[in-house]
Amino acid sequence: MVALGCGADEVLPPPVEPERLVRVESEPRGTNCVLGGTVILTGHDANGDGLLGNEEVAETRYACQEPGQQSRLVPEPAGTHCAHGGTALLTGPDTNGNGVLDAAEVSATEYLCHDAAPATLLRMEVEAPGTHCPGGGRRILSGRDQDGDGVLGDGEVEQTEYVCEARELMRVDAGQAGTHCPGEGVAVRRGPDTNGDGVLQDSEVTATEYVCERVILGDVVLDTPDQLPALKDVAVITGALRVGYAHAFTQVELPALEYVGGDLSLTVLTGVRTISLPALRHVGGNLRITDNPQLERLELGSLQEVHQSLHIRDNDTLARLRLPVLVRVGGELHVMDNPQLAVLELPQLMWAGNVFLRGGMADKIELPQLLDVEELYIFDAAAKTVRFPGLERVRRTLAIAGMGSLEQLELPRLQAVGENFVVRGTVALTSFSLPTLASLPGQFSLWDNAGLVTFDAPLLTQIGEWVNIADNTALTTLSGLKNLTSVGMLVLNGNAQLTSATGLAALSSVPYYLEVSNSGFTHFELPALRKAWVLLIGQAGPNMHLASIHLPKLESAVALTLIENPVLQELELRPGSILSDSLLIYASPRLLRCEVERLLGQLRLAPLTVEMVDVDERPLCD
């Protein structure tokens, strides 16, 4: 027993050990890691500032990038390996060469465990090419789990480190007779783009392959089929290869061709049925296979990279497109207007600029490895399923349109869309979910989706420009935006089965227009709305069933316009609110003028202009 009082021995609480912290940084090429990698620093937070200072580092470990090796970080739940959870560092050989450490390739696992509360959490995200990583890469976010939910929220991030991708480049240099080639040849050089300038510098070369005698220096233009045999053993064309605007070709077969330094064009070959380039690995410019009306078979089984754009368009009879090892398209990827295309396979594609997929008969559109694109458009296609299981970021617009047969839309890892998200003109799609989408500074548009009943975007709290939900005749709820607090402009138009705005219960700010027209609403209430600019209820079309409007917390707005709301009887605004410019009410014959006048008397600042036409003039308010 411990006695409290004068003369008793003082009992001190036991010392508290400082929290153990983890810091992850990129390790440049050098003594510790020849090819670079990641350094993991651990230690205790002696000064209690929540950050692991250099003087607090007690242990340093390196996860080095090795030739053919990959690594990745994944959350480790609380359990056998880490009592309070943590992070698992997975490493192993990239046996399939896709640039990603797949589950079957993991050969070693190291665990970085958290202390008890608050745990230090890590989160890894795609870093687009830019200031931090010229060639793109990953950013590793770390911080303490202050709210104890096991997820590193944006407000909990205390440190950001970047692990940059050194994109693999190729350069073909013409050579003269010498040690490597008795006659003329070329040197095919490869290496990582460590400075991110898109050009393979001499200092970046890590491997060189010499191709002798089977080389053509400069451009090649083929006009007739009898020129093809001269190229059957050619492996490298340092310039462009153009075959086009000819009627006599029935097949184009170049079995040995591996590299084309410039553009490769096979266009307007009206009689060609087969294009076979089985050894082609790299195109330094654009690859265009377009306007070949009888093309049935296209072989590009070894193609790994197109440095600029890839266009496969307007090939009327092409039924299959398989690019099994294509990893990167530096510019646009267009697969468009191939009406008989029933198979589209791009299983290893990770990076592309603008992706446009239009038309075709493929039952499924799936790009399983795609991580990051500039824009993604899929429209007027027959696919029932659209799956992008690895896609994390679209830097501009993502649009799905004119997909009448679409039943499943899967974007499970999509975190950010830089401009606009659009789903328009579907019929069979009844629901979709965006479980990780947290950033959308542009527009969220669901328009003319006849079968859409529900959608879910639970992490969206702010949308910068516009929410447009219009003409979705089966939509019954807005609960998919249940956490939305702010949007620039909100338009709800023509959703016949949508009778309530209950799903927008958190919405507090609409700094521009809020418009409700042609709706199925019977009751319209935004219980958290505090600020708006202009509210337009009915201006673009009548709300035939709308009986009440409740805005109980509205503090200020510039204008409120009510037009063609034939059964509207209740209008509630917060007493003491400000309506600074105008209140216009037309064609709302059940709304009592005297009730509106009573409401105006309760405002802190009444509008300069008040007009009421075709309202209920009966003196029933006394």
Coordinates of C-alpha atoms in Angstrom, one line a residue:
M1 CA 0.0 0.0 0.0
V2 CA 1.2 3.5 -0.8
A3 CA 0.5 6.2 1.8
L4 CA -0.1 9.8 0.6
G5 CA 0.8 12.7 2.9
C6 CA 3.6 14.4 4.7
G7 CA 6.6 12.3 5.3
A8 CA 5.7 9.5 2.9
D9 CA 8.2 8.4 0.3
E10 CA 7.4 9.8 -3.1
V11 CA 6.3 7.2 -5.7
L12 CA 7.2 8.1 -9.3
P13 CA 5.5 6.7 -12.3
P14 CA 7.5 4.2 -14.3
P15 CA 9.5 5.8 -17.2
V16 CA 7.8 5.8 -20.6
E17 CA 9.9 4.5 -23.4
P18 CA 9.8 6.9 -26.4
E19 CA 7.8 5.8 -29.4
R20 CA 9.6 3.8 -32.0
L21 CA 9.4 5.5 -35.5
V22 CA 10.2 4.4 -39.0
R23 CA 11.4 6.6 -41.8
V24 CA 11.7 5.5 -45.4
E25 CA 13.9 7.3 -48.0
S26 CA 15.1 6.6 -51.5
E27 CA 18.7 5.5 -51.7
P28 CA 20.6 6.9 -54.7
R29 CA 23.1 4.7 -56.7
G30 CA 26.3 4.5 -54.8
T31 CA 28.3 2.5 -52.2
N32 CA 25.2 1.2 -50.3
C33 CA 23.2 0.3 -53.4
V34 CA 24.9 0.0 -56.7
L35 CA 21.6 0.5 -58.6
G36 CA 19.9 2.5 -56.0
G37 CA 17.0 1.4 -53.8
T38 CA 15.3 2.2 -50.5
V39 CA 16.8 2.9 -47.1
I40 CA 14.7 2.1 -44.0
L41 CA 15.7 4.1 -40.8
T42 CA 14.3 3.2 -37.4
G43 CA 14.8 4.6 -33.9
H44 CA 12.9 6.0 -30.9
D45 CA 11.4 9.5 -30.8
A46 CA 13.6 10.8 -28.0
N47 CA 12.5 14.5 -28.2
G48 CA 8.8 13.6 -28.7
D49 CA 8.3 15.7 -31.8
G50 CA 6.7 12.8 -33.8
L51 CA 9.5 12.8 -36.3
L52 CA 12.6 10.5 -36.6
G53 CA 15.5 12.9 -36.6
N54 CA 18.9 11.9 -37.9
E55 CA 20.3 11.9 -34.4
E56 CA 17.5 9.5 -33.3
V57 CA 18.3 6.8 -35.9
A58 CA 19.4 3.6 -34.3
E59 CA 19.2 1.2 -37.2
T60 CA 19.6 1.5 -40.9
R61 CA 18.7 -1.1 -43.5
Y62 CA 18.9 -1.0 -47.2
A63 CA 16.6 -2.6 -49.8
C64 CA 18.7 -2.4 -52.9
Q65 CA 17.5 -2.6 -56.5
E66 CA 19.3 -5.5 -58.2
P67 CA 19.3 -6.4 -61.8
G68 CA 16.0 -8.1 -62.5
Q69 CA 14.8 -7.4 -58.9
Q70 CA 11.7 -5.5 -57.7
S71 CA 10.4 -4.6 -54.3
R72 CA 7.2 -3.2 -52.9
L73 CA 5.6 -2.2 -49.6
V74 CA 2.3 -3.5 -48.4
P75 CA 0.4 -3.0 -45.1
E76 CA 0.8 -5.7 -42.6
P77 CA -2.2 -6.3 -40.4
A78 CA -1.9 -6.9 -36.6
G79 CA -1.1 -10.6 -36.1
T80 CA 1.7 -13.1 -35.9
H81 CA 4.4 -10.9 -37.6
C82 CA 3.5 -7.5 -36.1
A83 CA 1.4 -7.4 -32.9
H84 CA 0.2 -3.9 -33.7
G85 CA 0.4 -4.1 -37.5
G86 CA 3.0 -2.5 -39.7
T87 CA 4.5 -2.7 -43.1
A88 CA 5.9 -5.7 -45.1
L89 CA 8.8 -5.0 -47.5
L90 CA 8.5 -7.6 -50.2
T91 CA 11.4 -8.4 -52.6
G92 CA 12.1 -10.9 -55.3
P93 CA 13.1 -11.4 -59.0
D94 CA 11.0 -9.9 -61.7
T95 CA 10.8 -13.2 -63.6
N96 CA 8.1 -12.2 -66.1
G97 CA 9.8 -8.8 -66.8
N98 CA 6.7 -6.7 -66.3
G99 CA 8.4 -4.2 -64.0
V100 CA 6.1 -5.2 -61.1
L101 CA 6.7 -7.6 -58.2
D102 CA 3.8 -10.1 -58.5
A103 CA 2.7 -12.3 -55.6
A104 CA 4.3 -15.4 -57.1
E105 CA 7.7 -13.6 -57.4
V106 CA 8.1 -12.7 -53.8
S107 CA 11.2 -14.5 -52.4
A108 CA 11.9 -12.5 -49.2
T109 CA 9.7 -10.5 -46.7
E110 CA 10.9 -8.1 -44.0
Y111 CA 8.5 -6.7 -41.4
L112 CA 8.6 -3.1 -40.1
C113 CA 6.3 -3.2 -37.1
H114 CA 4.5 -0.4 -35.3
D115 CA 4.5 0.3 -31.6
A116 CA 1.2 0.5 -29.8
A117 CA -0.8 3.7 -30.2
P118 CA -0.3 5.9 -32.1
A119 CA 1.2 3.6 -34.7
T120 CA 3.4 5.0 -37.5
L121 CA 1.8 4.2 -40.8
L122 CA 3.0 4.1 -44.4
R123 CA 1.1 4.7 -47.6
M124 CA 2.4 4.2 -51.1
E125 CA 1.0 6.1 -54.1
V126 CA 1.8 6.6 -57.8
E127 CA 3.9 9.7 -58.4
A128 CA 3.3 11.1 -61.9
P129 CA 6.2 12.3 -64.0
G130 CA 7.1 15.8 -62.8
T131 CA 9.2 17.8 -60.4
H132 CA 9.8 15.1 -57.8
C133 CA 10.3 12.2 -60.3
P134 CA 11.1 13.2 -63.9
G135 CA 10.2 9.7 -65.1
G136 CA 7.4 9.0 -62.5
G137 CA 7.6 6.6 -59.6
R138 CA 6.1 6.2 -56.2
R139 CA 5.7 8.4 -53.2
I140 CA 5.9 6.9 -49.7
L141 CA 3.8 8.8 -47.1
S142 CA 4.3 8.3 -43.4
G143 CA 2.8 9.6 -40.2
R144 CA 1.3 8.7 -36.9
D145 CA -2.2 7.1 -36.8
Q146 CA -3.7 9.9 -34.6
D147 CA -7.3 8.7 -34.9
G148 CA -6.4 5.1 -34.5
D149 CA -8.4 3.9 -37.5
G150 CA -5.4 2.0 -39.0
V151 CA -5.4 4.2 -42.1
L152 CA -3.0 7.0 -42.8
G153 CA -5.3 9.9 -43.6
D154 CA -4.1 13.0 -45.5
G155 CA -4.1 15.0 -42.3
E156 CA -1.9 12.5 -40.6
V157 CA 0.9 12.6 -43.2
E158 CA 4.1 13.9 -41.6
Q159 CA 6.7 12.9 -44.2
T160 CA 6.8 12.2 -47.9
E161 CA 9.6 10.4 -49.7
Y162 CA 9.9 9.7 -53.4
V163 CA 11.2 6.5 -55.0
C164 CA 11.6 7.4 -58.6
E165 CA 11.4 5.1 -61.6
A166 CA 14.3 5.1 -63.9
R167 CA 12.5 4.4 -67.2
E168 CA 14.3 2.0 -69.5
L169 CA 15.4 3.6 -72.8
M170 CA 16.9 2.4 -76.0
R171 CA 19.1 4.1 -78.5
V172 CA 20.3 2.8 -81.9
D173 CA 23.7 4.1 -83.0
A174 CA 25.1 3.5 -86.5
G175 CA 28.6 2.1 -86.5
Q176 CA 31.4 1.4 -88.9
A177 CA 33.4 -1.7 -89.5
G178 CA 35.5 -2.5 -86.5
T179 CA 35.9 -4.8 -83.6
H180 CA 32.2 -5.6 -83.1
C181 CA 31.1 -5.8 -86.8
P182 CA 33.4 -6.6 -89.7
G183 CA 31.1 -4.6 -91.9
E184 CA 28.5 -1.9 -91.1
G185 CA 26.2 -2.5 -88.2
V186 CA 24.5 -0.8 -85.3
A187 CA 24.9 -0.7 -81.5
V188 CA 21.6 -1.1 -79.7
R189 CA 22.1 0.6 -76.3
R190 CA 19.8 0.3 -73.3
G191 CA 19.7 1.9 -69.8
P192 CA 17.6 3.7 -67.2
D193 CA 16.6 7.3 -67.8
T194 CA 18.1 8.4 -64.5
N195 CA 17.8 12.2 -65.2
G196 CA 14.3 11.9 -66.7
D197 CA 15.0 13.8 -69.9
G198 CA 13.7 11.0 -72.2
V199 CA 17.0 10.6 -73.9
L200 CA 19.5 7.8 -73.3
Q201 CA 22.8 9.6 -72.4
D202 CA 26.1 7.8 -72.7
S203 CA 26.4 7.8 -68.9
E204 CA 23.1 6.0 -68.6
V205 CA 24.0 3.0 -70.9
T206 CA 24.1 -0.3 -69.0
A207 CA 23.9 -2.7 -71.9
T208 CA 24.9 -2.7 -75.5
E209 CA 24.0 -5.2 -78.3
Y210 CA 25.6 -5.1 -81.7
V211 CA 23.7 -6.0 -84.8
C212 CA 25.9 -6.6 -87.8
E213 CA 25.0 -6.8 -91.5
R214 CA 21.2 -7.0 -91.0
V215 CA 20.9 -3.3 -90.7
I216 CA 19.5 -0.5 -92.9
L217 CA 20.6 3.0 -92.0
G218 CA 17.9 5.6 -92.7
D219 CA 14.3 5.4 -93.9
V220 CA 12.6 2.7 -95.9
V221 CA 9.5 3.1 -98.1
L222 CA 7.8 0.1 -99.7
D223 CA 5.4 0.6 -102.6
T224 CA 5.1 -2.9 -104.0
P225 CA 5.2 -6.5 -102.6
D226 CA 8.3 -7.5 -104.6
Q227 CA 10.4 -5.2 -102.3
L228 CA 9.6 -7.3 -99.2
P229 CA 12.0 -10.2 -99.8
A230 CA 15.0 -7.8 -99.5
L231 CA 14.0 -7.1 -95.9
K232 CA 13.3 -10.6 -94.7
D233 CA 16.6 -10.8 -92.7
V234 CA 16.8 -7.2 -91.6
A235 CA 16.8 -6.7 -87.9
V236 CA 17.2 -3.0 -87.5
I237 CA 16.0 0.0 -89.5
T238 CA 17.4 3.1 -87.9
G239 CA 14.9 5.5 -89.5
A240 CA 11.3 5.2 -90.5
L241 CA 9.5 2.3 -92.2
R242 CA 6.5 3.2 -94.3
V243 CA 4.3 0.8 -96.2
G244 CA 1.1 2.3 -97.5
Y245 CA -1.3 3.6 -100.0
A246 CA -0.9 0.5 -102.1
H247 CA -3.4 -2.1 -103.4
A248 CA -1.2 -5.1 -104.4
F249 CA -0.1 -6.2 -100.9
T250 CA -1.9 -9.2 -99.5
Q251 CA 0.5 -9.7 -96.6
V252 CA 3.4 -7.9 -95.0
E253 CA 5.8 -10.3 -93.2
L254 CA 9.1 -9.1 -91.7
P255 CA 10.1 -12.0 -89.5
A256 CA 13.5 -10.7 -88.4
L257 CA 12.7 -7.0 -87.8
E258 CA 13.4 -6.0 -84.1
Y259 CA 13.9 -2.3 -84.0
V260 CA 12.6 0.7 -86.0
G261 CA 14.2 3.9 -84.9
G262 CA 11.5 6.3 -86.4
D263 CA 7.9 5.9 -87.3
L264 CA 6.4 2.6 -88.5
S265 CA 3.4 3.0 -90.7
L266 CA 1.2 0.4 -92.3
T267 CA -1.7 2.3 -93.7
V268 CA -4.3 2.2 -96.5
L269 CA -3.2 -1.3 -97.7
T270 CA -6.6 -2.1 -99.2
G271 CA -5.8 -5.8 -100.0
V272 CA -3.6 -6.8 -97.1
R273 CA -5.0 -9.6 -94.9
T274 CA -1.9 -10.4 -92.7
I275 CA 0.7 -8.1 -91.0
S276 CA 3.3 -10.2 -89.3
L277 CA 6.1 -8.6 -87.3
P278 CA 6.8 -11.4 -84.7
A279 CA 10.2 -10.2 -83.6
L280 CA 9.5 -6.4 -83.4
R281 CA 10.4 -5.1 -79.9
H282 CA 10.8 -1.4 -80.1
V283 CA 9.5 1.5 -82.2
G284 CA 11.3 4.8 -81.6
G285 CA 8.5 6.9 -83.1
N286 CA 4.8 6.3 -83.8
L287 CA 3.3 3.0 -84.8
R288 CA 0.3 3.3 -87.1
I289 CA -1.7 0.4 -88.4
T290 CA -4.8 2.1 -89.9
D291 CA -7.3 2.0 -92.8
N292 CA -6.7 -1.6 -93.8
P293 CA -10.2 -2.8 -94.7
Q294 CA -9.3 -6.5 -95.2
L295 CA -6.8 -6.9 -92.4
E296 CA -7.6 -10.1 -90.5
R297 CA -4.4 -11.1 -88.7
L298 CA -2.0 -8.8 -86.8
E299 CA 1.1 -10.3 -85.2
L300 CA 3.1 -8.1 -82.7
G301 CA 3.9 -10.7 -80.1
S302 CA 7.3 -9.3 -79.1
L303 CA 6.4 -5.6 -79.0
Q304 CA 7.5 -4.0 -75.7
E305 CA 7.5 -0.3 -76.2
V306 CA 6.3 2.4 -78.6
H307 CA 8.2 5.5 -77.7
Q308 CA 5.5 7.9 -79.1
S309 CA 1.9 7.0 -80.2
L310 CA 0.3 3.7 -81.1
H311 CA -2.8 3.9 -83.4
I312 CA -4.7 0.9 -84.5
R313 CA -7.8 2.3 -86.3
D314 CA -10.3 1.7 -89.0
N315 CA -9.4 -1.9 -89.8
D316 CA -12.8 -3.2 -90.7
T317 CA -12.2 -7.0 -90.4
L318 CA -9.6 -7.2 -87.6
A319 CA -11.0 -9.5 -85.0
R320 CA -8.1 -10.0 -82.5
L321 CA -5.5 -7.6 -81.1
R322 CA -3.0 -9.3 -78.8
L323 CA 0.0 -7.3 -77.5
P324 CA 1.2 -9.7 -74.8
V325 CA 4.4 -8.0 -73.7
L326 CA 3.7 -4.3 -74.4
V327 CA 4.6 -2.3 -71.3
R328 CA 4.7 1.3 -72.3
V329 CA 3.3 3.7 -74.9
G330 CA 4.9 7.1 -74.6
G331 CA 2.1 9.0 -76.3
E332 CA -1.5 8.2 -77.3
L333 CA -2.9 4.7 -77.5
H334 CA -5.8 4.7 -79.9
V335 CA -7.7 1.4 -80.6
M336 CA -10.7 2.8 -82.5
D337 CA -13.2 2.0 -85.1
N338 CA -12.3 -1.7 -85.6
P339 CA -15.9 -2.9 -85.8
Q340 CA -15.2 -6.6 -85.7
L341 CA -12.6 -6.5 -82.9
A342 CA -13.7 -9.2 -80.5
V343 CA -10.5 -9.8 -78.5
L344 CA -8.4 -7.0 -77.0
E345 CA -5.5 -8.1 -74.8
L346 CA -2.9 -5.8 -73.3
P347 CA -2.0 -7.7 -70.2
Q348 CA 1.3 -6.0 -69.4
L349 CA 0.6 -2.4 -70.3
M350 CA 1.5 -0.2 -67.3
W351 CA 2.0 3.3 -68.7
A352 CA 0.4 5.3 -71.5
G353 CA -0.5 8.9 -72.4
N354 CA -4.0 9.3 -73.7
V355 CA -5.9 6.0 -74.0
F356 CA -8.9 6.1 -76.4
L357 CA -10.8 2.8 -77.0
R358 CA -13.8 3.2 -79.3
G359 CA -16.1 0.6 -81.0
G360 CA -15.4 -3.1 -81.3
M361 CA -17.2 -6.3 -80.3
A362 CA -15.0 -7.3 -77.4
D363 CA -17.0 -8.7 -74.5
K364 CA -14.5 -7.4 -71.9
I365 CA -12.1 -4.5 -71.9
E366 CA -9.4 -5.1 -69.3
L367 CA -6.0 -3.5 -68.7
P368 CA -4.9 -5.3 -65.6
Q369 CA -1.5 -3.6 -65.1
L370 CA -2.3 -0.1 -66.2
L371 CA -1.3 2.3 -63.3
D372 CA -1.3 5.9 -64.6
V373 CA -2.7 7.6 -67.7
E374 CA -3.2 11.2 -68.9
E375 CA -6.7 10.5 -70.2
L376 CA -8.9 7.5 -70.5
Y377 CA -11.9 7.4 -72.9
I378 CA -13.9 4.3 -73.6
F379 CA -17.0 4.8 -75.8
D380 CA -19.4 3.2 -78.2
A381 CA -18.1 -0.3 -77.5
A382 CA -20.1 -3.6 -77.0
A383 CA -18.2 -4.7 -73.9
K384 CA -20.2 -6.0 -70.9
T385 CA -17.3 -5.6 -68.5
V386 CA -14.7 -2.8 -68.1
R387 CA -11.9 -3.6 -65.6
F388 CA -8.9 -1.6 -64.6
P389 CA -7.9 -3.3 -61.4
G390 CA -4.5 -1.5 -61.0
L391 CA -5.4 2.0 -62.2
E392 CA -4.6 4.5 -59.5
R393 CA -4.5 7.9 -61.3
V394 CA -6.0 9.6 -64.4
R395 CA -4.3 13.0 -64.7
R396 CA -7.1 14.6 -66.7
T397 CA -10.4 13.0 -67.8
L398 CA -11.9 9.5 -67.4
A399 CA -15.0 9.0 -69.5
I400 CA -17.2 6.0 -70.2
A401 CA -19.8 6.8 -72.8
G402 CA -22.2 5.1 -75.2
M403 CA -21.7 1.7 -73.7
G404 CA -25.2 0.2 -74.0
S405 CA -24.2 -3.4 -73.0
L406 CA -22.0 -2.4 -70.1
E407 CA -22.9 -4.3 -66.9
Q408 CA -19.7 -4.1 -64.7
L409 CA -17.4 -1.1 -64.2
E410 CA -14.5 -1.9 -61.9
L411 CA -12.0 0.7 -60.8
P412 CA -11.1 -0.6 -57.3
R413 CA -7.8 1.3 -56.8
L414 CA -8.6 4.6 -58.6
Q415 CA -7.4 7.3 -56.1
A416 CA -7.4 10.5 -58.2
V417 CA -8.8 12.0 -61.4
G418 CA -7.2 15.3 -62.2
E419 CA -10.2 16.9 -64.1
N420 CA -13.4 15.0 -64.9
F421 CA -15.1 11.7 -64.2
V422 CA -18.0 10.9 -66.6
V423 CA -20.3 7.9 -67.1
R424 CA -22.8 8.6 -69.8
G425 CA -25.2 6.7 -72.0
T426 CA -25.2 3.3 -70.4
V427 CA -28.3 1.0 -70.3
A428 CA -27.4 -2.2 -68.5
L429 CA -25.2 -0.8 -65.8
T430 CA -27.1 -0.8 -62.5
S431 CA -24.4 0.2 -60.0
F432 CA -20.7 0.9 -59.7
S433 CA -18.3 1.8 -56.9
L434 CA -15.2 4.0 -56.6
P435 CA -14.0 2.9 -53.2
T436 CA -10.7 4.7 -53.1
L437 CA -11.4 7.9 -55.2
A438 CA -10.5 10.8 -52.9
S439 CA -9.5 13.6 -55.3
L440 CA -11.6 15.2 -58.1
P441 CA -11.0 18.9 -58.7
G442 CA -13.1 18.9 -61.8
Q443 CA -16.5 17.4 -62.7
F444 CA -18.5 14.4 -61.6
S445 CA -21.1 13.6 -64.3
L446 CA -23.6 10.8 -64.5
W447 CA -25.8 11.5 -67.4
D448 CA -28.4 9.4 -69.3
N449 CA -27.7 6.0 -67.7
A450 CA -31.1 4.3 -68.1
G451 CA -30.4 1.4 -65.7
L452 CA -28.3 3.0 -63.0
V453 CA -29.9 2.6 -59.6
T454 CA -27.0 3.3 -57.2
F455 CA -23.4 4.4 -57.2
D456 CA -20.8 4.8 -54.4
A457 CA -17.9 7.2 -54.0
P458 CA -17.5 7.2 -50.2
L459 CA -14.2 9.1 -50.0
L460 CA -15.2 12.1 -52.0
T461 CA -15.6 15.0 -49.7
Q462 CA -15.0 17.9 -52.2
I463 CA -15.5 18.2 -55.9
G464 CA -14.0 21.3 -57.4
E465 CA -16.2 22.3 -60.3
W466 CA -19.5 20.5 -60.9
V467 CA -21.7 17.5 -60.0
N468 CA -24.1 16.8 -62.8
I469 CA -26.6 14.0 -62.2
A470 CA -29.1 14.1 -65.0
D471 CA -31.6 11.8 -66.8
N472 CA -30.8 8.7 -64.9
T473 CA -34.3 7.3 -65.0
A474 CA -33.8 4.4 -62.5
L475 CA -31.6 6.2 -60.0
T476 CA -33.1 6.0 -56.5
T477 CA -30.5 7.5 -54.1
L478 CA -27.6 10.0 -53.8
S479 CA -26.1 8.1 -50.9
G480 CA -23.0 7.5 -53.0
L481 CA -22.0 11.1 -52.2
K482 CA -22.9 10.8 -48.5
N483 CA -19.6 12.4 -47.4
L484 CA -19.6 15.2 -49.9
T485 CA -19.3 18.6 -48.1
S486 CA -18.5 21.0 -50.9
V487 CA -19.0 21.2 -54.7
G488 CA -18.7 24.2 -57.0
M489 CA -22.0 23.7 -58.9
L490 CA -24.7 21.0 -58.4
V491 CA -27.2 20.1 -61.1
L492 CA -29.9 17.5 -60.5
N493 CA -32.1 17.2 -63.6
G494 CA -34.6 14.6 -64.8
N495 CA -34.0 11.7 -62.4
A496 CA -37.6 10.4 -62.3
Q497 CA -37.2 7.9 -59.5
L498 CA -35.1 10.1 -57.3
T499 CA -37.6 11.4 -54.7
S500 CA -35.3 12.6 -52.0
A501 CA -31.9 14.3 -51.6
T502 CA -31.2 12.4 -48.3
G503 CA -27.8 11.2 -49.6
L504 CA -26.5 14.8 -49.7
A505 CA -26.9 15.2 -45.9
A506 CA -23.3 16.4 -45.4
L507 CA -23.3 19.0 -48.2
S508 CA -22.6 22.4 -46.7
S509 CA -21.3 24.6 -49.5
V510 CA -22.3 25.2 -53.1
P511 CA -20.4 28.5 -54.1
Y512 CA -22.0 28.7 -57.6
Y513 CA -25.3 27.3 -58.9
L514 CA -27.5 24.7 -57.4
E515 CA -30.2 23.6 -59.9
V516 CA -33.1 21.1 -59.5
S517 CA -35.3 20.6 -62.6
N518 CA -37.5 18.0 -64.2
S519 CA -37.0 15.9 -61.0
G520 CA -38.9 13.2 -59.2
F521 CA -38.4 14.9 -55.8
T522 CA -41.3 15.0 -53.5
H523 CA -39.3 16.6 -50.7
F524 CA -36.0 18.5 -51.2
E525 CA -33.9 19.1 -48.1
L526 CA -30.2 19.8 -47.6
P527 CA -29.9 19.8 -43.8
A528 CA -26.2 20.9 -43.7
L529 CA -26.2 23.5 -46.5
R530 CA -24.9 26.8 -45.2
K531 CA -23.7 28.8 -48.2
A532 CA -24.8 29.0 -51.8
W533 CA -24.7 31.6 -54.5
V534 CA -27.8 31.0 -56.8
L535 CA -30.5 28.4 -56.2
L536 CA -32.6 27.5 -59.2
I537 CA -35.5 25.2 -58.4
G538 CA -37.5 24.4 -61.6
Q539 CA -36.1 26.9 -64.1
A540 CA -34.9 24.3 -66.6
G541 CA -38.1 22.3 -66.3
P542 CA -41.0 21.7 -63.9
N543 CA -40.7 19.7 -60.7
M544 CA -44.1 18.1 -60.9
H545 CA -44.1 16.3 -57.5
L546 CA -42.0 18.7 -55.3
A547 CA -44.1 19.6 -52.3
S548 CA -41.5 21.0 -49.9
I549 CA -38.1 22.7 -49.8
H550 CA -36.2 22.8 -46.5
L551 CA -32.8 24.6 -46.1
P552 CA -32.8 24.8 -42.3
K553 CA -29.1 25.9 -41.9
L554 CA -28.7 28.2 -44.9
E555 CA -26.8 31.3 -43.8
S556 CA -26.4 33.2 -47.0
A557 CA -27.3 33.1 -50.7
V558 CA -27.5 35.7 -53.5
A559 CA -30.6 34.6 -55.2
L560 CA -33.4 32.0 -54.9
T561 CA -35.6 31.3 -58.0
L562 CA -38.6 28.9 -57.9
I563 CA -40.3 28.3 -61.3
E564 CA -42.9 25.7 -62.2
N565 CA -43.3 23.8 -59.0
P566 CA -47.1 23.1 -59.3
V567 CA -47.5 21.3 -55.9
L568 CA -45.0 23.2 -53.8
Q569 CA -46.5 24.2 -50.5
E570 CA -43.6 24.6 -48.0
L571 CA -40.5 26.7 -48.2
E572 CA -38.2 26.8 -45.2
L573 CA -35.2 28.9 -44.7
R574 CA -33.1 29.5 -41.6
P575 CA -34.4 32.5 -39.6
G576 CA -31.7 35.3 -39.7
S577 CA -30.2 34.1 -43.0
I578 CA -29.2 36.5 -45.8
L579 CA -30.7 36.5 -49.3
S580 CA -29.0 39.5 -50.7
D581 CA -30.2 40.0 -54.3
S582 CA -33.5 38.4 -55.4
L583 CA -36.4 36.0 -54.6
L584 CA -38.3 35.1 -57.7
I585 CA -41.3 32.7 -57.5
Y586 CA -43.4 31.9 -60.6
A587 CA -46.0 29.2 -61.5
S588 CA -46.1 27.7 -58.0
P589 CA -49.9 28.0 -57.4
R590 CA -50.0 26.2 -54.0
L591 CA -47.4 28.3 -52.3
L592 CA -49.1 30.9 -50.1
R593 CA -47.9 34.5 -50.7
C594 CA -48.5 35.4 -47.1
E595 CA -46.2 32.5 -45.9
V596 CA -43.4 33.7 -48.2
E597 CA -43.9 37.3 -46.9
R598 CA -43.7 36.0 -43.3
L599 CA -40.4 34.1 -44.2
L600 CA -39.0 37.3 -45.7
G601 CA -39.7 39.1 -42.4
Q602 CA -37.5 36.6 -40.6
L603 CA -34.4 37.2 -42.7
R604 CA -31.5 39.2 -41.4
L605 CA -31.1 40.8 -44.9
A606 CA -34.1 40.6 -47.3
P607 CA -33.5 40.6 -51.1
L608 CA -33.5 43.8 -53.1
T609 CA -35.9 42.2 -55.6
V610 CA -39.0 40.1 -54.8
E611 CA -41.4 38.9 -57.5
M612 CA -44.2 36.4 -57.0
V613 CA -46.5 35.5 -60.0
D614 CA -49.1 32.7 -60.1
V615 CA -48.9 31.9 -56.4
D616 CA -51.7 31.3 -53.8
E617 CA -53.0 34.7 -53.0
R618 CA -55.5 33.5 -50.3
P619 CA -55.0 35.2 -46.9
L620 CA -54.8 32.1 -44.9
C621 CA -51.7 32.8 -42.7
D622 CA -53.6 34.4 -39.8

